[in-house]
PDB file of C-alpha atoms and ligand atoms in Angstrom:
ATOM      1  CA  MET A  17      38.447 153.126  99.403  1.00 98.00           C
ATOM      2  CA  ASN A  18      41.836 151.461  98.751  1.00 98.00           C
ATOM      3  CA  VAL A  19      41.391 150.352  95.444  1.00 98.00           C
ATOM      4  CA  PHE A  20      44.310 147.826  93.255  1.00 98.00           C
ATOM      5  CA  VAL A  21      43.543 148.571  89.621  1.00 98.00           C
ATOM      6  CA  LEU A  22      44.995 145.058  87.450  1.00 98.00           C
ATOM      7  CA  GLY A  23      45.076 147.412  83.648  1.00 98.00           C
ATOM      8  CA  ALA A  24      45.094 150.531  85.331  1.00 98.00           C
ATOM      9  CA  SER A  25      47.164 151.973  81.768  1.00 98.00           C
ATOM     10  CA  GLY A  26      44.345 150.737  79.524  1.00 98.00           C
ATOM     11  CA  ARG A  27      41.552 152.477  78.531  1.00 98.00           C
ATOM     12  CA  THR A  28      39.020 151.314  80.722  1.00 98.00           C
ATOM     13  CA  GLY A  29      41.065 150.938  83.725  1.00 98.00           C
ATOM     14  CA  ARG A  30      43.015 154.622  83.135  1.00 98.00           C
ATOM     15  CA  LEU A  31      39.380 155.899  83.442  1.00 98.00           C
ATOM     16  CA  LEU A  32      38.517 154.083  85.969  1.00 98.00           C
ATOM     17  CA  ALA A  33      41.703 154.868  88.209  1.00 98.00           C
ATOM     18  CA  ARG A  34      40.502 158.671  87.384  1.00 98.00           C
ATOM     19  CA  THR A  35      37.020 157.922  88.165  1.00 98.00           C
ATOM     20  CA  LEU A  36      38.196 157.164  91.904  1.00 98.00           C
ATOM     21  CA  LEU A  37      40.956 159.281  92.517  1.00 98.00           C
ATOM     22  CA  ALA A  38      37.619 161.981  91.946  1.00 98.00           C
ATOM     23  CA  ARG A  39      35.954 160.035  94.378  1.00 97.00           C
ATOM     24  CA  GLY A  40      38.758 160.523  97.332  1.00 98.00           C
ATOM     25  CA  ASP A  41      39.549 156.934  96.750  1.00 98.00           C
ATOM     26  CA  ARG A  42      43.454 155.750  96.573  1.00 98.00           C
ATOM     27  CA  VAL A  43      44.109 153.560  93.439  1.00 98.00           C
ATOM     28  CA  SER A  44      47.291 151.432  93.260  1.00 98.00           C
ATOM     29  CA  GLY A  45      48.027 148.840  90.239  1.00 98.00           C
ATOM     30  CA  LEU A  46      50.321 146.989  88.622  1.00 98.00           C
ATOM     31  CA  VAL A  47      52.143 148.020  85.214  1.00 98.00           C
ATOM     32  CA  ARG A  48      54.853 146.603  82.758  1.00 98.00           C
ATOM     33  CA  ARG A  49      56.471 149.529  81.928  1.00 98.00           C
ATOM     34  CA  GLU A  50      58.067 152.484  84.310  1.00 98.00           C
ATOM     35  CA  GLU A  51      56.821 155.278  81.835  1.00 98.00           C
ATOM     36  CA  GLN A  52      53.512 154.128  82.591  1.00 98.00           C
ATOM     37  CA  ARG A  53      54.367 154.180  86.487  1.00 98.00           C
ATOM     38  CA  ALA A  54      55.632 157.094  85.801  1.00 98.00           C
ATOM     39  CA  GLU A  55      52.203 158.725  83.985  1.00 98.00           C
ATOM     40  CA  LEU A  56      50.316 157.361  86.156  1.00 98.00           C
ATOM     41  CA  ALA A  57      51.339 158.521  89.239  1.00 98.00           C
ATOM     42  CA  ALA A  58      51.166 162.436  87.702  1.00 98.00           C
ATOM     43  CA  LEU A  59      47.785 161.048  88.282  1.00 97.00           C
ATOM     44  CA  GLY A  60      47.289 159.771  91.614  1.00 98.00           C
ATOM     45  CA  VAL A  61      48.198 156.396  91.143  1.00 98.00           C
ATOM     46  CA  ASP A  62      50.450 154.377  93.170  1.00 98.00           C
ATOM     47  CA  ALA A  63      51.841 151.713  90.555  1.00 98.00           C
ATOM     48  CA  SER A  64      54.419 149.290  90.964  1.00 97.00           C
ATOM     49  CA  VAL A  65      56.390 147.690  88.124  1.00 98.00           C
ATOM     50  CA  GLY A  66      55.873 143.953  87.240  1.00 97.00           C
ATOM     51  CA  ALA A  67      55.094 141.178  84.440  1.00 97.00           C
ATOM     52  CA  LEU A  68      51.172 140.140  84.953  1.00 98.00           C
ATOM     53  CA  ALA A  69      51.051 137.279  82.682  1.00 97.00           C
ATOM     54  CA  GLY A  70      53.101 134.262  84.489  1.00 95.00           C
ATOM     55  CA  ALA A  71      52.936 136.371  87.956  1.00 98.00           C
ATOM     56  CA  THR A  72      51.657 134.097  90.436  1.00 98.00           C
ATOM     57  CA  ALA A  73      49.348 134.551  93.564  1.00 98.00           C
ATOM     58  CA  GLU A  74      52.242 134.060  95.764  1.00 98.00           C
ATOM     59  CA  THR A  75      53.722 137.091  93.581  1.00 98.00           C
ATOM     60  CA  LEU A  76      50.604 139.030  93.640  1.00 98.00           C
ATOM     61  CA  ALA A  77      49.749 138.972  97.276  1.00 98.00           C
ATOM     62  CA  PRO A  78      52.435 141.070  98.666  1.00 98.00           C
ATOM     63  CA  LEU A  79      50.819 143.711  96.383  1.00 98.00           C
ATOM     64  CA  LEU A  80      46.808 143.689  96.989  1.00 98.00           C
ATOM     65  CA  ARG A  81      47.639 143.539 100.077  1.00 98.00           C
ATOM     66  CA  GLY A  82      45.976 146.325 102.134  1.00 98.00           C
ATOM     67  CA  ALA A  83      43.861 147.069  99.422  1.00 98.00           C
ATOM     68  CA  ASP A  84      39.470 147.011 100.366  1.00 98.00           C
ATOM     69  CA  ALA A  85      39.434 145.634  96.356  1.00 98.00           C
ATOM     70  CA  VAL A  86      40.598 144.233  93.390  1.00 98.00           C
ATOM     71  CA  VAL A  87      39.771 145.128  89.505  1.00 98.00           C
ATOM     72  CA  PHE A  88      40.902 143.092  86.967  1.00 98.00           C
ATOM     73  CA  ALA A  89      40.911 145.431  83.935  1.00 98.00           C
ATOM     74  CA  ALA A  90      43.473 144.053  82.249  1.00 98.00           C
ATOM     75  CA  GLY A  91      43.223 141.860  78.816  1.00 97.00           C
ATOM     76  CA  SER A  92      44.231 141.121  75.502  1.00 93.00           C
ATOM     77  CA  ASN A  93      40.944 142.216  73.913  1.00 91.00           C
ATOM     78  CA  ALA A  94      41.089 139.153  72.012  1.00 89.00           C
ATOM     79  CA  GLY A  95      45.117 139.294  70.592  1.00 88.00           C
ATOM     80  CA  ALA A  96      47.396 136.409  70.232  1.00 91.00           C
ATOM     81  CA  ARG A  97      46.377 133.313  72.166  1.00 95.00           C
ATOM     82  CA  GLU A  98      49.262 132.920  73.943  1.00 96.00           C
ATOM     83  CA  VAL A  99      48.713 136.834  75.723  1.00 96.00           C
ATOM     84  CA  THR A 100      45.081 135.452  75.784  1.00 97.00           C
ATOM     85  CA  ALA A 101      45.779 132.661  77.450  1.00 98.00           C
ATOM     86  CA  ALA A 102      48.506 134.145  80.271  1.00 98.00           C
ATOM     87  CA  VAL A 103      46.160 137.720  80.546  1.00 98.00           C
ATOM     88  CA  ASP A 104      42.643 137.218  80.402  1.00 98.00           C
ATOM     89  CA  GLY A 105      42.881 133.566  81.082  1.00 98.00           C
ATOM     90  CA  GLN A 106      45.494 132.543  84.259  1.00 98.00           C
ATOM     91  CA  ALA A 107      46.469 135.936  85.049  1.00 98.00           C
ATOM     92  CA  VAL A 108      42.666 136.325  86.397  1.00 98.00           C
ATOM     93  CA  VAL A 109      42.877 132.932  88.269  1.00 98.00           C
ATOM     94  CA  GLU A 110      45.964 134.055  90.090  1.00 98.00           C
ATOM     95  CA  THR A 111      44.920 137.339  91.354  1.00 98.00           C
ATOM     96  CA  LEU A 112      41.603 136.048  92.487  1.00 98.00           C
ATOM     97  CA  ALA A 113      44.206 133.488  94.733  1.00 98.00           C
ATOM     98  CA  ALA A 114      46.229 136.348  95.326  1.00 98.00           C
ATOM     99  CA  ALA A 115      43.446 138.496  96.675  1.00 98.00           C
ATOM    100  CA  ARG A 116      42.129 135.390  99.188  1.00 98.00           C
ATOM    101  CA  LEU A 117      45.881 135.190 100.122  1.00 98.00           C
ATOM    102  CA  ALA A 118      46.276 139.001 100.867  1.00 98.00           C
ATOM    103  CA  ASP A 119      42.760 139.364 102.190  1.00 98.00           C
ATOM    104  CA  VAL A 120      41.511 141.379  99.797  1.00 98.00           C
ATOM    105  CA  ASP A 121      37.538 140.011  99.869  1.00 98.00           C
ATOM    106  CA  ARG A 122      36.336 142.386  97.058  1.00 98.00           C
ATOM    107  CA  PHE A 123      37.140 141.074  93.478  1.00 98.00           C
ATOM    108  CA  LEU A 124      35.679 142.980  90.707  1.00 98.00           C
ATOM    109  CA  LEU A 125      36.095 141.459  87.183  1.00 98.00           C
ATOM    110  CA  LEU A 126      36.094 143.458  83.886  1.00 98.00           C
ATOM    111  CA  SER A 127      34.831 140.458  81.924  1.00 98.00           C
ATOM    112  CA  VAL A 128      33.241 140.926  77.914  1.00 98.00           C
ATOM    113  CA  LEU A 129      29.465 140.437  76.974  1.00 97.00           C
ATOM    114  CA  PRO A 130      29.712 137.386  74.829  1.00 95.00           C
ATOM    115  CA  GLU A 131      28.409 138.823  72.180  1.00 93.00           C
ATOM    116  CA  ALA A 132      30.531 142.238  72.090  1.00 92.00           C
ATOM    117  CA  GLY A 133      32.004 142.700  69.216  1.00 86.00           C
ATOM    118  CA  ARG A 134      31.917 139.086  67.994  1.00 85.00           C
ATOM    119  CA  GLY A 135      32.579 138.413  63.953  1.00 80.00           C
ATOM    120  CA  GLN A 136      33.597 141.636  62.962  1.00 77.00           C
ATOM    121  CA  ARG A 137      36.911 139.827  62.634  1.00 70.00           C
ATOM    122  CA  PRO A 138      35.659 136.161  62.653  1.00 67.00           C
ATOM    123  CA  ASP A 139      38.864 134.252  63.213  1.00 83.00           C
ATOM    124  CA  GLU A 140      39.859 131.465  66.066  1.00 83.00           C
ATOM    125  CA  ASP A 141      42.146 133.776  68.116  1.00 88.00           C
ATOM    126  CA  GLU A 142      38.886 136.070  68.520  1.00 90.00           C
ATOM    127  CA  GLU A 143      36.589 132.481  69.687  1.00 92.00           C
ATOM    128  CA  PHE A 144      39.677 131.373  71.632  1.00 94.00           C
ATOM    129  CA  TYR A 145      39.374 134.581  73.629  1.00 95.00           C
ATOM    130  CA  PHE A 146      35.612 134.289  74.089  1.00 95.00           C
ATOM    131  CA  ALA A 147      36.201 131.272  75.647  1.00 96.00           C
ATOM    132  CA  VAL A 148      38.790 132.216  78.025  1.00 98.00           C
ATOM    133  CA  LYS A 149      36.777 134.374  78.934  1.00 98.00           C
ATOM    134  CA  LYS A 150      33.356 132.881  79.685  1.00 98.00           C
ATOM    135  CA  LEU A 151      35.860 129.787  81.837  1.00 98.00           C
ATOM    136  CA  VAL A 152      37.383 132.568  83.458  1.00 98.00           C
ATOM    137  CA  ASP A 153      33.763 134.254  84.137  1.00 98.00           C
ATOM    138  CA  VAL A 154      32.697 130.459  85.940  1.00 98.00           C
ATOM    139  CA  THR A 155      35.645 130.846  87.954  1.00 98.00           C
ATOM    140  CA  VAL A 156      35.351 133.988  89.400  1.00 98.00           C
ATOM    141  CA  THR A 157      31.542 133.500  90.151  1.00 98.00           C
ATOM    142  CA  LEU A 158      32.848 129.949  91.919  1.00 98.00           C
ATOM    143  CA  SER A 159      34.618 131.573  94.567  1.00 98.00           C
ATOM    144  CA  ASP A 160      33.827 132.472  97.984  1.00 96.00           C
ATOM    145  CA  LEU A 161      34.893 136.088  97.513  1.00 98.00           C
ATOM    146  CA  ASP A 162      33.046 138.983  97.664  1.00 98.00           C
ATOM    147  CA  TRP A 163      33.313 139.172  93.774  1.00 98.00           C
ATOM    148  CA  VAL A 164      31.200 140.955  90.881  1.00 98.00           C
ATOM    149  CA  VAL A 165      31.598 139.833  87.013  1.00 99.00           C
ATOM    150  CA  LEU A 166      30.636 142.732  84.592  1.00 98.00           C
ATOM    151  CA  ARG A 167      30.605 141.863  80.828  1.00 98.00           C
ATOM    152  CA  PRO A 168      30.551 145.409  78.769  1.00 98.00           C
ATOM    153  CA  SER A 169      29.235 144.726  75.562  1.00 98.00           C
ATOM    154  CA  LEU A 170      31.596 146.651  72.938  1.00 97.00           C
ATOM    155  CA  LEU A 171      33.702 149.181  74.147  1.00 97.00           C
ATOM    156  CA  VAL A 172      33.794 152.591  72.053  1.00 98.00           C
ATOM    157  CA  ASP A 173      36.202 155.705  73.345  1.00 98.00           C
ATOM    158  CA  ARG A 174      32.990 158.129  73.064  1.00 97.00           C
ATOM    159  CA  PRO A 175      32.689 160.723  75.937  1.00 98.00           C
ATOM    160  CA  GLY A 176      30.783 158.814  79.022  1.00 98.00           C
ATOM    161  CA  THR A 177      27.246 159.669  79.532  1.00 98.00           C
ATOM    162  CA  GLY A 178      26.082 158.793  83.244  1.00 98.00           C
ATOM    163  CA  GLN A 179      23.748 156.357  82.144  1.00 98.00           C
ATOM    164  CA  VAL A 180      23.600 153.163  81.164  1.00 99.00           C
ATOM    165  CA  ALA A 181      21.683 149.801  81.093  1.00 98.00           C
ATOM    166  CA  LEU A 182      23.048 147.350  83.574  1.00 98.00           C
ATOM    167  CA  GLY A 183      21.545 143.776  84.968  1.00 98.00           C
ATOM    168  CA  PRO A 184      22.166 140.265  84.385  1.00 98.00           C
ATOM    169  CA  ALA A 185      21.074 139.913  80.823  1.00 98.00           C
ATOM    170  CA  GLN A 186      21.574 143.246  78.162  1.00 98.00           C
ATOM    171  CA  PRO A 187      21.773 143.280  74.742  1.00 97.00           C
ATOM    172  CA  ASP A 188      24.884 143.055  72.041  1.00 95.00           C
ATOM    173  CA  ASP A 189      25.381 147.343  71.482  1.00 97.00           C
ATOM    174  CA  GLU A 190      28.415 149.423  72.754  1.00 97.00           C
ATOM    175  CA  ILE A 191      29.233 151.376  75.126  1.00 98.00           C
ATOM    176  CA  PRO A 192      31.562 154.053  75.574  1.00 98.00           C
ATOM    177  CA  ARG A 193      34.227 152.905  78.109  1.00 98.00           C
ATOM    178  CA  ALA A 194      34.261 156.114  80.899  1.00 98.00           C
ATOM    179  CA  ASP A 195      30.554 154.672  81.647  1.00 98.00           C
ATOM    180  CA  VAL A 196      32.205 151.258  82.170  1.00 99.00           C
ATOM    181  CA  ALA A 197      34.878 152.390  84.340  1.00 98.00           C
ATOM    182  CA  ALA A 198      31.622 154.789  86.734  1.00 98.00           C
ATOM    183  CA  THR A 199      29.944 151.480  86.413  1.00 99.00           C
ATOM    184  CA  LEU A 200      32.575 149.455  87.848  1.00 99.00           C
ATOM    185  CA  ALA A 201      33.443 153.262  90.158  1.00 98.00           C
ATOM    186  CA  GLU A 202      30.205 152.480  91.756  1.00 98.00           C
ATOM    187  CA  LEU A 203      30.321 148.484  92.085  1.00 98.00           C
ATOM    188  CA  LEU A 204      32.756 149.386  94.603  1.00 98.00           C
ATOM    189  CA  HIS A 205      30.827 151.854  95.851  1.00 98.00           C
ATOM    190  CA  GLU A 206      27.874 150.112  96.881  1.00 98.00           C
ATOM    191  CA  PRO A 207      28.807 146.564  98.942  1.00 98.00           C
ATOM    192  CA  ARG A 208      25.310 145.568  98.438  1.00 98.00           C
ATOM    193  CA  VAL A 209      25.912 144.509  94.937  1.00 98.00           C
ATOM    194  CA  ARG A 210      28.049 141.331  95.648  1.00 98.00           C
ATOM    195  CA  ARG A 211      28.376 137.626  94.124  1.00 98.00           C
ATOM    196  CA  GLN A 212      26.651 138.779  90.972  1.00 98.00           C
ATOM    197  CA  LEU A 213      26.934 138.582  86.907  1.00 98.00           C
ATOM    198  CA  LEU A 214      26.000 141.654  85.119  1.00 98.00           C
ATOM    199  CA  GLU A 215      26.193 142.723  82.186  1.00 98.00           C
ATOM    200  CA  VAL A 216      26.221 146.338  80.350  1.00 98.00           C
ATOM    201  CA  THR A 217      25.752 148.197  77.721  1.00 98.00           C
ATOM    202  CA  GLN A 218      24.787 152.102  76.598  1.00 98.00           C
ATOM    203  CA  GLY A 219      20.906 153.282  78.157  1.00 98.00           C
ATOM    204  CA  SER A 220      19.061 155.743  80.276  1.00 98.00           C
ATOM    205  CA  THR A 221      19.538 155.080  83.807  1.00 98.00           C
ATOM    206  CA  PRO A 222      21.953 156.938  85.401  1.00 99.00           C
ATOM    207  CA  VAL A 223      24.456 154.634  86.820  1.00 98.00           C
ATOM    208  CA  ALA A 224      24.127 154.973  90.630  1.00 98.00           C
ATOM    209  CA  GLN A 225      20.680 154.860  90.433  1.00 98.00           C
ATOM    210  CA  ALA A 226      21.128 151.534  87.617  1.00 98.00           C
ATOM    211  CA  VAL A 227      23.840 150.077  90.741  1.00 98.00           C
ATOM    212  CA  ARG A 228      21.066 150.312  93.163  1.00 98.00           C
ATOM    213  CA  ALA A 229      18.368 149.019  90.911  1.00 98.00           C
ATOM    214  CA  THR A 230      20.654 145.287  91.168  1.00 98.00           C
ATOM    215  CA  ILE A 231      20.870 145.209  94.666  1.00 98.00           C
ATOM    216  CA  ARG A 232      19.246 141.945  96.045  1.00 93.00           C
TER     217      ARG A 232
HETATM  218  N1  LIG B  11      37.291 145.581  73.107  1.00 65.11           N
HETATM  219  C1  LIG B  11      36.059 145.377  73.846  1.00 65.11           C
HETATM  220  O1  LIG B  11      34.966 145.671  72.887  1.00 65.11           O
HETATM  221  C2  LIG B  11      35.720 144.609  74.926  1.00 65.11           C
HETATM  222  C3  LIG B  11      34.240 144.846  75.262  1.00 65.11           C
HETATM  223  C4  LIG B  11      34.082 144.254  76.351  1.00 65.11           C
HETATM  224  C5  LIG B  11      34.860 144.099  77.248  1.00 65.11           C
HETATM  225  N2  LIG B  11      36.443 144.038  76.626  1.00 65.11           N
HETATM  226  C6  LIG B  11      37.147 143.434  78.380  1.00 65.11           C
HETATM  227  O2  LIG B  11      37.771 144.433  78.804  1.00 65.11           O
HETATM  228  C7  LIG B  11      38.120 145.003  79.467  1.00 65.11           C
HETATM  229  C8  LIG B  11      39.554 146.285  79.137  1.00 65.11           C
HETATM  230  O3  LIG B  11      39.368 146.671  77.490  1.00 65.11           O
HETATM  231  P1  LIG B  11      40.159 148.074  77.239  1.00 65.11           P
HETATM  232  O4  LIG B  11      39.514 148.205  75.351  1.00 65.11           O
HETATM  233  O5  LIG B  11      40.034 149.128  77.921  1.00 65.11           O
HETATM  234  O6  LIG B  11      41.976 147.482  77.269  1.00 65.11           O
HETATM  235  P2  LIG B  11      42.945 148.262  76.738  1.00 65.11           P
HETATM  236  O7  LIG B  11      43.069 149.333  76.346  1.00 65.11           O
HETATM  237  O8  LIG B  11      43.640 147.199  75.317  1.00 65.11           O
HETATM  238  O9  LIG B  11      44.357 147.938  77.629  1.00 65.11           O
HETATM  239  C9  LIG B  11      44.518 146.519  77.893  1.00 65.11           C
HETATM  240  C10 LIG B  11      44.811 146.555  79.580  1.00 65.11           C
HETATM  241  O10 LIG B  11      45.457 145.277  79.733  1.00 65.11           O
HETATM  242  C11 LIG B  11      46.892 145.161  79.747  1.00 65.11           C
HETATM  243  N3  LIG B  11      47.977 144.026  78.765  1.00 65.11           N
HETATM  244  C12 LIG B  11      47.302 143.521  77.762  1.00 65.11           C
HETATM  245  N4  LIG B  11      48.179 142.629  77.247  1.00 65.11           N
HETATM  246  C13 LIG B  11      49.000 142.334  78.680  1.00 65.11           C
HETATM  247  C14 LIG B  11      49.936 141.500  78.979  1.00 65.11           C
HETATM  248  N5  LIG B  11      50.537 140.968  78.362  1.00 65.11           N
HETATM  249  N6  LIG B  11      50.609 141.657  80.504  1.00 65.11           N
HETATM  250  C15 LIG B  11      50.175 143.113  81.192  1.00 65.11           C
HETATM  251  N7  LIG B  11      49.011 143.315  80.374  1.00 65.11           N
HETATM  252  C16 LIG B  11      48.487 143.398  79.984  1.00 65.11           C
HETATM  253  C17 LIG B  11      47.498 146.441  79.023  1.00 65.11           C
HETATM  254  O11 LIG B  11      48.464 146.815  79.785  1.00 65.11           O
HETATM  255  P3  LIG B  11      49.622 147.973  78.542  1.00 65.11           P
HETATM  256  O12 LIG B  11      48.838 148.810  78.635  1.00 65.11           O
HETATM  257  O13 LIG B  11      51.026 147.700  79.505  1.00 65.11           O
HETATM  258  O14 LIG B  11      49.425 147.259  77.443  1.00 65.11           O
HETATM  259  C18 LIG B  11      46.160 147.578  79.870  1.00 65.11           C
HETATM  260  O15 LIG B  11      46.598 147.847  80.924  1.00 65.11           O
HETATM  261  C19 LIG B  11      39.711 143.597  78.509  1.00 65.11           C
HETATM  262  O16 LIG B  11      39.995 143.039  79.109  1.00 65.11           O
HETATM  263  C20 LIG B  11      38.436 143.242  77.110  1.00 65.11           C
HETATM  264  O17 LIG B  11      38.815 142.045  77.004  1.00 65.11           O
HETATM  265  C21 LIG B  11      36.304 144.636  75.791  1.00 65.11           C
END
């Protein structure tokens, strides 16, 4: 499978790229800086250098052409409002439109559980972040593409366990980024899971079994 990952330089995005490459998939992506491109190339990721914030569907589409699936794993992590609006907001909308232009049907969005880490540093930027994430989830779910929205709870950098709790609604908890990456990789390889918004947190079900259990 040929997967294009937006945010491949990020912590979850990079783990996803490694997981996919280990499964024998091809991974390409878009990064901001040449050193990120070189670092990812050493792993086997074919990344291009360019801006995501401010990119349009027309500029993104040629990059996506030929991919079997697009994963949007970039995000501001509740940083400055202008970055949140540009990356977590508009860039997702443009990537979704680009996927359509490039004839890529499968679109996975790494979103956020609406309670994840909320209130840890309560400020208006954080509330803005959650509002943007929610609106973008709505936009993706209205698309006629073969979308999946995955909302993880608070991301932590512990080693993965290979086990999760996955379903339409999950409690606010935490989850290793590696287990989120494994869940995204498994979802990519299970086309019967489509047009679903799923929440994921740490749990006790092996990832492949958890994904299979969501097939309708
Ligand atoms: N933190 C949490 O607890 C949590 C919980 C649930 C969901 N999430 C969501 O999960 C996703 C991944 O989180 P993560 O912690 O793994 O991410 P991360 O390590 O912070 O990486 C974020 C990615 O987004 C890219 N990015 C950020 N600002 C950008 C900009 N202005 N232009 C282009 N690219 C930009 C980064 O590129 P650079 O490498 O160039 O900076 C990087 O590839 C995010 O959407 C986040 O909102 C987070």
